[in-house]
mmCIF file of C-alpha atoms and ligand atoms in Angstrom:
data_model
loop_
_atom_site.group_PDB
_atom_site.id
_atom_site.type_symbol
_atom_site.label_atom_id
_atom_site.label_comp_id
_atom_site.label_asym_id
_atom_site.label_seq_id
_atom_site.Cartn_x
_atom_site.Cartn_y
_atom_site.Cartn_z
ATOM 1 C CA UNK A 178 99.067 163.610 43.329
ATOM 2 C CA UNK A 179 98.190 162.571 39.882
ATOM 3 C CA UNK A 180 95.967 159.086 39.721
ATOM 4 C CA UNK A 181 97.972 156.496 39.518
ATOM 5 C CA UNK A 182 96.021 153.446 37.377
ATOM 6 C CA UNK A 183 97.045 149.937 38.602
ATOM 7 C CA UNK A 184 97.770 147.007 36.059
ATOM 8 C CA UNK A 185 97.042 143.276 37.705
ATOM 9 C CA UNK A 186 97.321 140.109 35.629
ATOM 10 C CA UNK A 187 95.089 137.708 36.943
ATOM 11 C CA UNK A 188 91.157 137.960 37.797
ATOM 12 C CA UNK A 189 90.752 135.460 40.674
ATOM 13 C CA UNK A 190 90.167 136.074 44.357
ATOM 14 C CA UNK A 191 93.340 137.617 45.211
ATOM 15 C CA UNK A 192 93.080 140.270 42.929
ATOM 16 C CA UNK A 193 89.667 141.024 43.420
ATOM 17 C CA UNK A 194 91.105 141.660 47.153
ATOM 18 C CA UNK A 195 93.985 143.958 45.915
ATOM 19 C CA UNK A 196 90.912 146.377 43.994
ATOM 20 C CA UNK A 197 89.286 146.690 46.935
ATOM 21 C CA UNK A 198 92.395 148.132 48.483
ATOM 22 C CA UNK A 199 93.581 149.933 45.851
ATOM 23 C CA UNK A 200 89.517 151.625 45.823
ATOM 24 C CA UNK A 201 90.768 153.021 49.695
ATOM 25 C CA UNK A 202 94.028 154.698 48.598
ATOM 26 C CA UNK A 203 92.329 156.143 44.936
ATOM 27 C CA UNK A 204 93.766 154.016 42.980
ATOM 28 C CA UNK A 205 92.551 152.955 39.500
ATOM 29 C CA UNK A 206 92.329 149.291 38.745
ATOM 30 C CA UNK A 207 93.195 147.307 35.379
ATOM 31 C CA UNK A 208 92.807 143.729 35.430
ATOM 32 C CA UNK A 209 94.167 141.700 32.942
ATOM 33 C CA UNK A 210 93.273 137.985 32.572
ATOM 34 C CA UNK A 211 92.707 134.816 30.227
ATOM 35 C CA UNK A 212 89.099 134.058 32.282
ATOM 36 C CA UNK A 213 86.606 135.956 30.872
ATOM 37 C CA UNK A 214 84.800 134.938 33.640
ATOM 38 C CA UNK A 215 86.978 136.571 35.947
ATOM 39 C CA UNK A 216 85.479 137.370 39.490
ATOM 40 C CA UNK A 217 88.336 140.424 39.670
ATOM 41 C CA UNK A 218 86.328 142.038 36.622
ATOM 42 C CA UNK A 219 83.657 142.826 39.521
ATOM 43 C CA UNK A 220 85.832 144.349 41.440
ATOM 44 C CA UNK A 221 87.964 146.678 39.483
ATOM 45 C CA UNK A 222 87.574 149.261 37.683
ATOM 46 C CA UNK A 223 88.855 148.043 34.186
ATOM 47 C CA UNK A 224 88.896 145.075 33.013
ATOM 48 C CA UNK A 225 90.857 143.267 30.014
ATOM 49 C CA UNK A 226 90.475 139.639 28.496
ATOM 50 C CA UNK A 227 92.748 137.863 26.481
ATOM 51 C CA UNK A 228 95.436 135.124 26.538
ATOM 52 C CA UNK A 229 98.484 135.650 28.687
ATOM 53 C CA UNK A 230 100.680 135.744 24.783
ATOM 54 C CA UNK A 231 98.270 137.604 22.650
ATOM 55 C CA UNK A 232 100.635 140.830 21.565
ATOM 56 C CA UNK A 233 97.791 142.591 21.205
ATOM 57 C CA UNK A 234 95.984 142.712 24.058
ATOM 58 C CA UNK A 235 99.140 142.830 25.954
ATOM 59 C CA UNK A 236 99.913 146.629 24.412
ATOM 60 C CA UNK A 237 96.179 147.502 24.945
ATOM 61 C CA UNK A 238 96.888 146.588 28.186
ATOM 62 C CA UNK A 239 99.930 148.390 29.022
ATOM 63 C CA UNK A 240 98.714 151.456 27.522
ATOM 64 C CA UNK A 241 96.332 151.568 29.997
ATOM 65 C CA UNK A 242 98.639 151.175 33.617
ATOM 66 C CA UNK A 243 101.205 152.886 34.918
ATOM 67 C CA UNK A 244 102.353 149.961 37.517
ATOM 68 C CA UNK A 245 101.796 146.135 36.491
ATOM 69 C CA UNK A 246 101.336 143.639 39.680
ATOM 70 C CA UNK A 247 100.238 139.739 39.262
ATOM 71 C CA UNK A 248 98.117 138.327 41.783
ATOM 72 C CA UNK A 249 99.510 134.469 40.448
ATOM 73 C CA UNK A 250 102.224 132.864 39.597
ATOM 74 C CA UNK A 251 101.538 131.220 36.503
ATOM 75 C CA UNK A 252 102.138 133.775 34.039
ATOM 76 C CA UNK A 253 104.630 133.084 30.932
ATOM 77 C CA UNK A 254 107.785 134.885 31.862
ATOM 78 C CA UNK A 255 108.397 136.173 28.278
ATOM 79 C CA UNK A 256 104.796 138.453 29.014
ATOM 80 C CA UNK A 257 106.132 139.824 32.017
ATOM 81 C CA UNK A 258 109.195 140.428 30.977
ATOM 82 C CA UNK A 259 108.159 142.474 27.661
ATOM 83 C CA UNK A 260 105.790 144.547 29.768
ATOM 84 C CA UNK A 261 108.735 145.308 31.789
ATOM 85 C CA UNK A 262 110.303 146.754 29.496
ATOM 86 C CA UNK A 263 107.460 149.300 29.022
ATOM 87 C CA UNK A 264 106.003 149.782 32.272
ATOM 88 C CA UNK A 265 107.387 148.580 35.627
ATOM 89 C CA UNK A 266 106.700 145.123 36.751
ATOM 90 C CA UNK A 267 106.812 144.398 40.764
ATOM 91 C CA UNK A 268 107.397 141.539 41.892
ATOM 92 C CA UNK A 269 110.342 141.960 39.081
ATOM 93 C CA UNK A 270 109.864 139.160 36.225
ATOM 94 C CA UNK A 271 112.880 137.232 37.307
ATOM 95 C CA UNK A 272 111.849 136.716 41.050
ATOM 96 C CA UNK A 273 108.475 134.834 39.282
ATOM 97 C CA UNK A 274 110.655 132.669 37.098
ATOM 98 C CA UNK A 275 112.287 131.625 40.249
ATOM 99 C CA UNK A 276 109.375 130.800 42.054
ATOM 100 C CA UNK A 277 107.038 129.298 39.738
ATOM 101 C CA UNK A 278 109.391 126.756 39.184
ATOM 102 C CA UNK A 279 109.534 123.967 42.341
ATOM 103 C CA UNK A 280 112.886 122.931 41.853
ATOM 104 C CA UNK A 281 114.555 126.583 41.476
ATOM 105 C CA UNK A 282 112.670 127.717 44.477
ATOM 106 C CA UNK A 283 113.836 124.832 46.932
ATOM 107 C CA UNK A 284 117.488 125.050 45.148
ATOM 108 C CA UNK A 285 117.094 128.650 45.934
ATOM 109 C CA UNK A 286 115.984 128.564 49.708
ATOM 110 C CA UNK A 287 118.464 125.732 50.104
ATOM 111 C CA UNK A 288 121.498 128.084 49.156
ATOM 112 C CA UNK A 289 120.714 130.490 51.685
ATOM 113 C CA UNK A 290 120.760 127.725 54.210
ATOM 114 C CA UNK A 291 117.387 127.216 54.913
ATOM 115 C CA UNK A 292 116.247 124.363 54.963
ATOM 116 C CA UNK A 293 113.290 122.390 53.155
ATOM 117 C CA UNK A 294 112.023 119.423 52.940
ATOM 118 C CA UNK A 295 114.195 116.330 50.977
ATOM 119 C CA UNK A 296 113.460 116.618 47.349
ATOM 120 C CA UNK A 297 114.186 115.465 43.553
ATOM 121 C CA UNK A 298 114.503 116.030 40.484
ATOM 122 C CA UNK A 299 112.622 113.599 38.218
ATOM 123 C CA UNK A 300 112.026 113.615 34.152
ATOM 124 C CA UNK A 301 110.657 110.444 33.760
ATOM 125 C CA UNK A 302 109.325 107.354 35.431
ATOM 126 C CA UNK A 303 112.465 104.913 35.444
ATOM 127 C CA UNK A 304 113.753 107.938 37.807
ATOM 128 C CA UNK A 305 111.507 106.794 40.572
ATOM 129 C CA UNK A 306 112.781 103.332 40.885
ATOM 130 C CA UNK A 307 115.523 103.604 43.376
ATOM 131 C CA UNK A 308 113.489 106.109 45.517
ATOM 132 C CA UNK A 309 112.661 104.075 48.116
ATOM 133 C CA UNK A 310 114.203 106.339 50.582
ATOM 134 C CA UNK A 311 111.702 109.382 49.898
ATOM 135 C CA UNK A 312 108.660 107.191 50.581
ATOM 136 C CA UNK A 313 105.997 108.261 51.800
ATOM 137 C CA UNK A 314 106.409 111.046 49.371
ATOM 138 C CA UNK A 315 104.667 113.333 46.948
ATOM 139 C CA UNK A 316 104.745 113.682 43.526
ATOM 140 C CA UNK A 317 103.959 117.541 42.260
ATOM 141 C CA UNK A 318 104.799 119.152 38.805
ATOM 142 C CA UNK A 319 107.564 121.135 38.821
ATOM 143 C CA UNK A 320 105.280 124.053 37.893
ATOM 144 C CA UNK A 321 101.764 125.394 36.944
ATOM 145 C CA UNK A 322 100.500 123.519 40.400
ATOM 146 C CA UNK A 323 97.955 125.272 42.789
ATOM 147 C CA UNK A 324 95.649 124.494 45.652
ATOM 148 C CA UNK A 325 96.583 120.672 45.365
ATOM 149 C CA UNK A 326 96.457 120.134 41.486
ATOM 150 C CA UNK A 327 99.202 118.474 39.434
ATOM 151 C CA UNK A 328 99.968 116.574 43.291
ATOM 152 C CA UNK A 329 100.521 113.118 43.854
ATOM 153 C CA UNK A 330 100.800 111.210 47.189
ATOM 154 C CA UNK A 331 102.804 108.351 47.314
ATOM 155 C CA UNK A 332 102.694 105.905 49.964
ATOM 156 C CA UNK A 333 105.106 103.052 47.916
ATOM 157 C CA UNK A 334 106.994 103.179 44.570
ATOM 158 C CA UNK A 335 105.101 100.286 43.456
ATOM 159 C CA UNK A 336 101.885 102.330 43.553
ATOM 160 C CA UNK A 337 103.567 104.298 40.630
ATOM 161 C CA UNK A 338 101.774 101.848 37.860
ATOM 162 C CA UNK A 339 98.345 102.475 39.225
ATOM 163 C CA UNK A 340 98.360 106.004 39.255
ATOM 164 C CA UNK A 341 97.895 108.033 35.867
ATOM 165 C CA UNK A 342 100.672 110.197 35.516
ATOM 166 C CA UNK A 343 101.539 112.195 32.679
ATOM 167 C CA UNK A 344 105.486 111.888 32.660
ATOM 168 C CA UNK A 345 105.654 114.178 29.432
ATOM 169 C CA UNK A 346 105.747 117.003 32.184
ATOM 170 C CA UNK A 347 108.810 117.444 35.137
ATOM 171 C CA UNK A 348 108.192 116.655 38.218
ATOM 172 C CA UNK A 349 109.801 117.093 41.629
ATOM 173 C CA UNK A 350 109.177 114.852 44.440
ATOM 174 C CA UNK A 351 109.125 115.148 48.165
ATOM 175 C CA UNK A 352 109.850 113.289 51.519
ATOM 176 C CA UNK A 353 106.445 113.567 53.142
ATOM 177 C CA UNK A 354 107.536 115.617 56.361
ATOM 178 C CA UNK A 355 105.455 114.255 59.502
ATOM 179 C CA UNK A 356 103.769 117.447 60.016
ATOM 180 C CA UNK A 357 102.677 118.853 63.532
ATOM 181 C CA UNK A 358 101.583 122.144 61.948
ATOM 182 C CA UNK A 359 101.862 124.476 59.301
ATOM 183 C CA UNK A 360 102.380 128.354 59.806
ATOM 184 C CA UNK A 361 102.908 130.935 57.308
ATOM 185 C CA UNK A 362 104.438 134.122 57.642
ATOM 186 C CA UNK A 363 104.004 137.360 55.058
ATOM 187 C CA UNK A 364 105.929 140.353 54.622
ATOM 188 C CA UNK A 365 105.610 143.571 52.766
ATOM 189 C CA UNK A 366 109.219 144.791 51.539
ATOM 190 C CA UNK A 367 109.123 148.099 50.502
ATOM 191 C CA UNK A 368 113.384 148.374 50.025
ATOM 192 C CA UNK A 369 116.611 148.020 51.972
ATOM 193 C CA UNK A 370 115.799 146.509 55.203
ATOM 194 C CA UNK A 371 112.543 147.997 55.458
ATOM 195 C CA UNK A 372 109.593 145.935 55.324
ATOM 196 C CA UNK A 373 106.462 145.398 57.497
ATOM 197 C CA UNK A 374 105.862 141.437 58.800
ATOM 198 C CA UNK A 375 102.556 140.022 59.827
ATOM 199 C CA UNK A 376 102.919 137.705 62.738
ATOM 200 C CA UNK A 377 102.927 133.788 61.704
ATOM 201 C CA UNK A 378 99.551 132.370 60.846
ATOM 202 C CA UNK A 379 98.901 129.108 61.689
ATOM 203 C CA UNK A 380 97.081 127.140 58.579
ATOM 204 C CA UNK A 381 94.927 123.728 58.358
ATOM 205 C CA UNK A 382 95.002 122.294 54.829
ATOM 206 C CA UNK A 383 92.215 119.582 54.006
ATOM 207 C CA UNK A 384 93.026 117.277 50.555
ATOM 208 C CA UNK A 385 95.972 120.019 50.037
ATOM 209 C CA UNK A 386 93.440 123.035 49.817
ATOM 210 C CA UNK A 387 93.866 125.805 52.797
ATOM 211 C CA UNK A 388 90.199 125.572 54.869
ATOM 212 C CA UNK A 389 91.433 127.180 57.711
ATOM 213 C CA UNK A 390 93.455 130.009 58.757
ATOM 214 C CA UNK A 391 94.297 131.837 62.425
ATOM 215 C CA UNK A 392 96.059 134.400 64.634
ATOM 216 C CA UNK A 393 97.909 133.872 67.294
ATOM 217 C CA UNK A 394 99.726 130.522 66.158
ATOM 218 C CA UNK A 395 99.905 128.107 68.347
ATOM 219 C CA UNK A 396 104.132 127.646 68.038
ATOM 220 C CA UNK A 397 106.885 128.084 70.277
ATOM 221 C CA UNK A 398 108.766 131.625 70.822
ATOM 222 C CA UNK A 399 111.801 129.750 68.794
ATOM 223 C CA UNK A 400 109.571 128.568 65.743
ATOM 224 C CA UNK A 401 107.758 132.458 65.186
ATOM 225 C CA UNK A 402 111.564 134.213 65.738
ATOM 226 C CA UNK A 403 112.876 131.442 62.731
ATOM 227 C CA UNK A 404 109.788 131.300 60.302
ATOM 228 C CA UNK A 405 110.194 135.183 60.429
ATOM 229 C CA UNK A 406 113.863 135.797 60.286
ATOM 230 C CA UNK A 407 113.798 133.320 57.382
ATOM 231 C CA UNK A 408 110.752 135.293 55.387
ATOM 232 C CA UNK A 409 112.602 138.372 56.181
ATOM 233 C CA UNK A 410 116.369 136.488 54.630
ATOM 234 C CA UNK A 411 114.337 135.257 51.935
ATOM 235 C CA UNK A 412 112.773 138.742 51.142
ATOM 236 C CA UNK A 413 116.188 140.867 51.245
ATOM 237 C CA UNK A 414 117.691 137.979 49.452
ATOM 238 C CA UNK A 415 115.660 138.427 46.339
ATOM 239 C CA UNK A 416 115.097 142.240 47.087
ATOM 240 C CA UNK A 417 111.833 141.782 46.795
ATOM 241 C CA UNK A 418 109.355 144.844 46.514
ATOM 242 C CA UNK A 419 105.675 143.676 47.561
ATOM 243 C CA UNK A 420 103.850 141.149 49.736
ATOM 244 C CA UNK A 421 105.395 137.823 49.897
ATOM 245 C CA UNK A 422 104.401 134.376 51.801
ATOM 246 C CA UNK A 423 106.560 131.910 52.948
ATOM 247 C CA UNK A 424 104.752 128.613 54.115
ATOM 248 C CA UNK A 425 106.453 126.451 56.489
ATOM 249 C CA UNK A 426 106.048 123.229 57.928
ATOM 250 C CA UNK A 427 107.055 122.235 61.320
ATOM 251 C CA UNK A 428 107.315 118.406 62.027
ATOM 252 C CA UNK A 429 106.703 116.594 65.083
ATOM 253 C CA UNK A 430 110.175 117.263 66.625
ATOM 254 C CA UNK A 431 109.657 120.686 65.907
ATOM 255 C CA UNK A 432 112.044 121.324 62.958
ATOM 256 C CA UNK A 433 110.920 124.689 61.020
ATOM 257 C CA UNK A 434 111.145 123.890 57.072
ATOM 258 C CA UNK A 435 110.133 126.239 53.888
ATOM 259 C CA UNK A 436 107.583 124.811 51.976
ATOM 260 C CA UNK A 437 107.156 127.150 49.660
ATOM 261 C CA UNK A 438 107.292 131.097 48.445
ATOM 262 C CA UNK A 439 104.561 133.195 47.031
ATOM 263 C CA UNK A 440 106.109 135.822 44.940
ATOM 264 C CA UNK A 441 102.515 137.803 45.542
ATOM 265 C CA UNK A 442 99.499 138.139 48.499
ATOM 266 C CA UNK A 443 98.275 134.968 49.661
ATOM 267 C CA UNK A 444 94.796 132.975 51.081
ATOM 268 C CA UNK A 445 96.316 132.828 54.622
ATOM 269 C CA UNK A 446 96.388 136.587 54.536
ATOM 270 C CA UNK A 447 92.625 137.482 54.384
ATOM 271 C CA UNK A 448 92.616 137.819 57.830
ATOM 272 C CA UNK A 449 95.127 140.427 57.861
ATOM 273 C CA UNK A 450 92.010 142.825 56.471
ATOM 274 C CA UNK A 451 90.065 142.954 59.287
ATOM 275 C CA UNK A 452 92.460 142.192 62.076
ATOM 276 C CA UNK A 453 95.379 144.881 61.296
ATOM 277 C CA UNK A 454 94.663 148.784 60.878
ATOM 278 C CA UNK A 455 96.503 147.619 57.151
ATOM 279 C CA UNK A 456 96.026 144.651 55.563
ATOM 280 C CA UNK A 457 98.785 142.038 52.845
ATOM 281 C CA UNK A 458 96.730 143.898 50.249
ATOM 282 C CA UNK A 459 97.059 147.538 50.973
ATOM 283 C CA UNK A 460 100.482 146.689 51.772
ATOM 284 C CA UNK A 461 101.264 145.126 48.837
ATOM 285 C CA UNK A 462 99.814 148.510 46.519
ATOM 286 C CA UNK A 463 101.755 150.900 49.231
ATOM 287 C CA UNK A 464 105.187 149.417 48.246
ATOM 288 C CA UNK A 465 104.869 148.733 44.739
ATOM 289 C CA UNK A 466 103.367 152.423 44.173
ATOM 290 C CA UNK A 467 106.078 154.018 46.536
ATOM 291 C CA UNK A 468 103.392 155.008 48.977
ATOM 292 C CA UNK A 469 103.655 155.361 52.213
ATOM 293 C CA UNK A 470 104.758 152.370 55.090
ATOM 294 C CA UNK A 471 102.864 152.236 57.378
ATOM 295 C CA UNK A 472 103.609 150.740 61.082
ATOM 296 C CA UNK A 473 101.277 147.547 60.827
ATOM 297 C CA UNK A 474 99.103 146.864 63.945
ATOM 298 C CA UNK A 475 97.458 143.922 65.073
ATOM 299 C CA UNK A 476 93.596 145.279 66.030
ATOM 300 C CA UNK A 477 92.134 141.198 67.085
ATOM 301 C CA UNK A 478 93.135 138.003 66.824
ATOM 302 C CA UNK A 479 91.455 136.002 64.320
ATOM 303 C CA UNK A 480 90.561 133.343 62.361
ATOM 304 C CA UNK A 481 89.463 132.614 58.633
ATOM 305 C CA UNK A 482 87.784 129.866 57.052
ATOM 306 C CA UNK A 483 87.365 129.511 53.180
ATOM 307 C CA UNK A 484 84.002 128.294 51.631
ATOM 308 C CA UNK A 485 84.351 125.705 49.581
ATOM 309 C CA UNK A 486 82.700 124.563 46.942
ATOM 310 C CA UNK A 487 78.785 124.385 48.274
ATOM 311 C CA UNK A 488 79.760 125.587 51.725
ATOM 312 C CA UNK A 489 79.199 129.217 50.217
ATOM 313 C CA UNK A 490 75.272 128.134 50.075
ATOM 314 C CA UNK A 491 74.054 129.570 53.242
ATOM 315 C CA UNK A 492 76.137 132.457 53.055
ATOM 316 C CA UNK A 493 74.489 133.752 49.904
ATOM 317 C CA UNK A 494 71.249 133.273 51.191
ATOM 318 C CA UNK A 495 71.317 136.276 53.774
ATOM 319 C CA UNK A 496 72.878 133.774 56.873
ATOM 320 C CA UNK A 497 73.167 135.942 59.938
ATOM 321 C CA UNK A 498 76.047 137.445 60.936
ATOM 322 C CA UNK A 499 77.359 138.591 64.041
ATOM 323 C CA UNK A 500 78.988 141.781 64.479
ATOM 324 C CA UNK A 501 82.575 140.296 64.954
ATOM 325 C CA UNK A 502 82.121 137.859 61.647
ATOM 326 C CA UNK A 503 82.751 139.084 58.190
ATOM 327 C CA UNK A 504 81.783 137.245 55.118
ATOM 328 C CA UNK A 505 83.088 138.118 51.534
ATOM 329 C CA UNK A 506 81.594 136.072 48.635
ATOM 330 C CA UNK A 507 84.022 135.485 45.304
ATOM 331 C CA UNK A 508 81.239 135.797 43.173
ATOM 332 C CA UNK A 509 82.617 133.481 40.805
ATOM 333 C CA UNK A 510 79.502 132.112 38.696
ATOM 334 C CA UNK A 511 79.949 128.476 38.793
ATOM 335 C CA UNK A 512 80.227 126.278 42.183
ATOM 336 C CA UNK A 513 82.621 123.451 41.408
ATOM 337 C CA UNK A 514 83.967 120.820 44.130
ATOM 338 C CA UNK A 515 87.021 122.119 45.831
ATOM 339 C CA UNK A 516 86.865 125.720 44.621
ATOM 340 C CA UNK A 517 87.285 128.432 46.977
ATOM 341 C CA UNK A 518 84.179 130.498 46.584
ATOM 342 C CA UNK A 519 84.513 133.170 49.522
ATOM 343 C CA UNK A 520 85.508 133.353 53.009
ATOM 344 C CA UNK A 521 84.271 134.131 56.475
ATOM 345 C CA UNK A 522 86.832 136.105 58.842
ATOM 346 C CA UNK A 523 85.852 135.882 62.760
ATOM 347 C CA UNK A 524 87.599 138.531 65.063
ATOM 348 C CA UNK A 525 87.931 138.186 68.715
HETATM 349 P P1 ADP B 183 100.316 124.315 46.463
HETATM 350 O O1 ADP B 183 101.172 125.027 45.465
HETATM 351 O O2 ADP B 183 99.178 123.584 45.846
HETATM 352 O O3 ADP B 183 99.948 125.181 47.638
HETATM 353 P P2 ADP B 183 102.037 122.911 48.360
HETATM 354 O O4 ADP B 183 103.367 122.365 48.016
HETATM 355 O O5 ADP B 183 102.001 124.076 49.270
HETATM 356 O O6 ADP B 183 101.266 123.161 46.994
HETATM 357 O O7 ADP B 183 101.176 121.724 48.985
HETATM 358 C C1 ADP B 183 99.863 121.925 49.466
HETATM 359 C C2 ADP B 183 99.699 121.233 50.820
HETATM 360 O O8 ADP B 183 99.952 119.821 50.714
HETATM 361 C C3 ADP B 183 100.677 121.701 51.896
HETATM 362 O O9 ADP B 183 100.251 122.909 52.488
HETATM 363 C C4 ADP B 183 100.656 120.495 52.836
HETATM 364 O O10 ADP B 183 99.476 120.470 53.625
HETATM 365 C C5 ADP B 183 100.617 119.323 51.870
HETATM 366 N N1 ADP B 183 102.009 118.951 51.517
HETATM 367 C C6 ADP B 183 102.655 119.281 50.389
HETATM 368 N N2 ADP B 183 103.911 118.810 50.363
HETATM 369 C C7 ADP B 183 104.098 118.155 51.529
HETATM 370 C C8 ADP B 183 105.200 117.443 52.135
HETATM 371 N N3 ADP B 183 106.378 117.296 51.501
HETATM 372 N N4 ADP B 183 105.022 116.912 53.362
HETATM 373 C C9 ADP B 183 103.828 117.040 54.007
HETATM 374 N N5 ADP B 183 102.761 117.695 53.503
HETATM 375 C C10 ADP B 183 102.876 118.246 52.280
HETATM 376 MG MG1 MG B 184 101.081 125.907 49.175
#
């Protein structure tokens, strides 16, 4: 078989991930990203820097790949739609405009009678006025958010005037659901009904950042049949080709909600490379290079904590291991508060 070269937009974490997997099945990787500082670029084989518009280095990058992949969401639809065109994008453009965008998503999930958790549409601050009914909420931009950012808790509506909110952007806000737990639950479509799903993960989130991740979940027989029949209804509903997440919620009377999609691999997943013969990541490069599916199987339970900011400290500085633990460092340059730097995965 002829090489195939590998285009990814976007240099952080999760695409460093997807070149190490695409190093095990001989694939070439190109990544493409407006960091310069990119962690990916240590990780694959090619690497490209410019801004997500510049014409430019979007041909030189093109020109390079046969397959284009996007380890984030945030990535102007126009780009990934004119690549497209030249080269096939997976997930397809359209399935990333849905997604990136809060409101579409829950609309979205909502139509296929799922169900999420009480939202809004709101375009300016005299919208929150009569809202009374969604408090305690959360405020989050409709899109560019991440790991927390652009997210506002709200305990009252008349804490509104004492928080600094830029209302030139949309917003979307949310019921706070009680939560008992959160689980997520990815899948690896690789066409018509035939996919490969990871058993749910069960996820602690500290100041809205993922610290913790681990296998088996602690959730009812009902609550892992749901959360996957609904990744698995949400998949086939967008025929999705790839690795997808679905996050969920599940409240204290144990209702299942979507909290959100990830049209791409996802933090919760790490574990999945050292506790399943293949991992979100391989996965993800089998389907979207027609390779291959593989029957997944489950090798250990296990769990995965992220390093954070200076937790990554000890790590670097030759901590010991045991045989069972497994410690991958980012190597992004700069420590920064409430960064995920690297991760430790811990099999038993
Ligand atoms: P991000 O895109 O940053 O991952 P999320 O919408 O997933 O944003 O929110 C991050 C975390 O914040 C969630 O995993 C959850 O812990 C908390 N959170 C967000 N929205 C709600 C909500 N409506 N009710 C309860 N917790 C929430
Ligand atoms: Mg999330």
């Amino acid at each position: 078989m002829s090489e195939i070269n590998l285009g990814i937009i976007g240099g952080g974490q999760l695409g460093s991930l997807l070149c190490n997997a695409a190093k095990k099945l001989n694939i070439k990787t190109i990544i493409f990203s407006d960091d310069i500082e990119s962690p990916a670029k240590n990780f694959s084989d090619e690497f490209i820097f410019g801004d997500y518009k510049d014409k430019n280095k979007i041909t030189e990058f093109v020109n390079k790949v046969d397959i284009i992949t996007y380890e984030f969401e945030n990535i102007p639809f126009e780009t990934l739609n004119e690549l497209n065109k030249i080269k096939t994008v997976l997930p397809k453009p359209s399935i990333n405009r849905l997604i990136q965008h809060r409101l579409a998503e829950k609309d979205f999930i909502n139509k296929l009678n799922i169900r999420t958790t009480r939202y809004v549409s709101i375009e300016k601050k005299s919208d929150l006025d009569t809202l009374e009914d969604f408090m305690p909420g959360i405020l989050k931009t409709t899109t560019m958010g991440y790991d927390g950012k652009g997210q506002f808790p709200i305990r009252d509506i008349k804490e509104i005037n004492s928080i600094n909110i830029d209302f030139s952007k949309d917003y979307i806000l949310e019921k706070l659901v009680k939560l008992k737990k959160e689980i997520s639950v990815i899948i690896t479509r690789f066409g018509n009904n035939k996919y490969e799903i990871y058993e749910p993960i069960e996820n602690i989130h500290e100041n809205q950042i993922l610290k913790q991740s681990k296998i088996p979940a602690d959730i009812s027989e009902n609550i892992s049949v749901q959360s996957k029949n609904w990744a698995i209804q949400i998949a086939e509903e967008l025929k999705y080709i790839g690795t997808l997440c679905v996050e969920f919620f599940i409240d204290r009377n144990e209702n299942l909600y979507v909290n959100e999609i990830a049209p791409r691999v996802h933090n919760s997943g790490h574990l999945t490379i050292n506790a399943y013969n293949i991992s979100q990541f391989e996965n993800h490069i089998r389907a979207i290079c027609s390779l291959e599916k593989i029957a997944i199987k489950k090798l250990f339970n296990a769990k995965m904590i992220n390093l954070i900011g200076n937790e990554i400290v000890p790590y670097r500085q030759n901590l010991k291991l045991n045989n069972n633990e497994f410690f991958f460092d980012y190597l992004k340059k700069e420590i920064k508060d409430k960064r995920k730097m690297g991760h430790l995965t811990i099999l038993n």
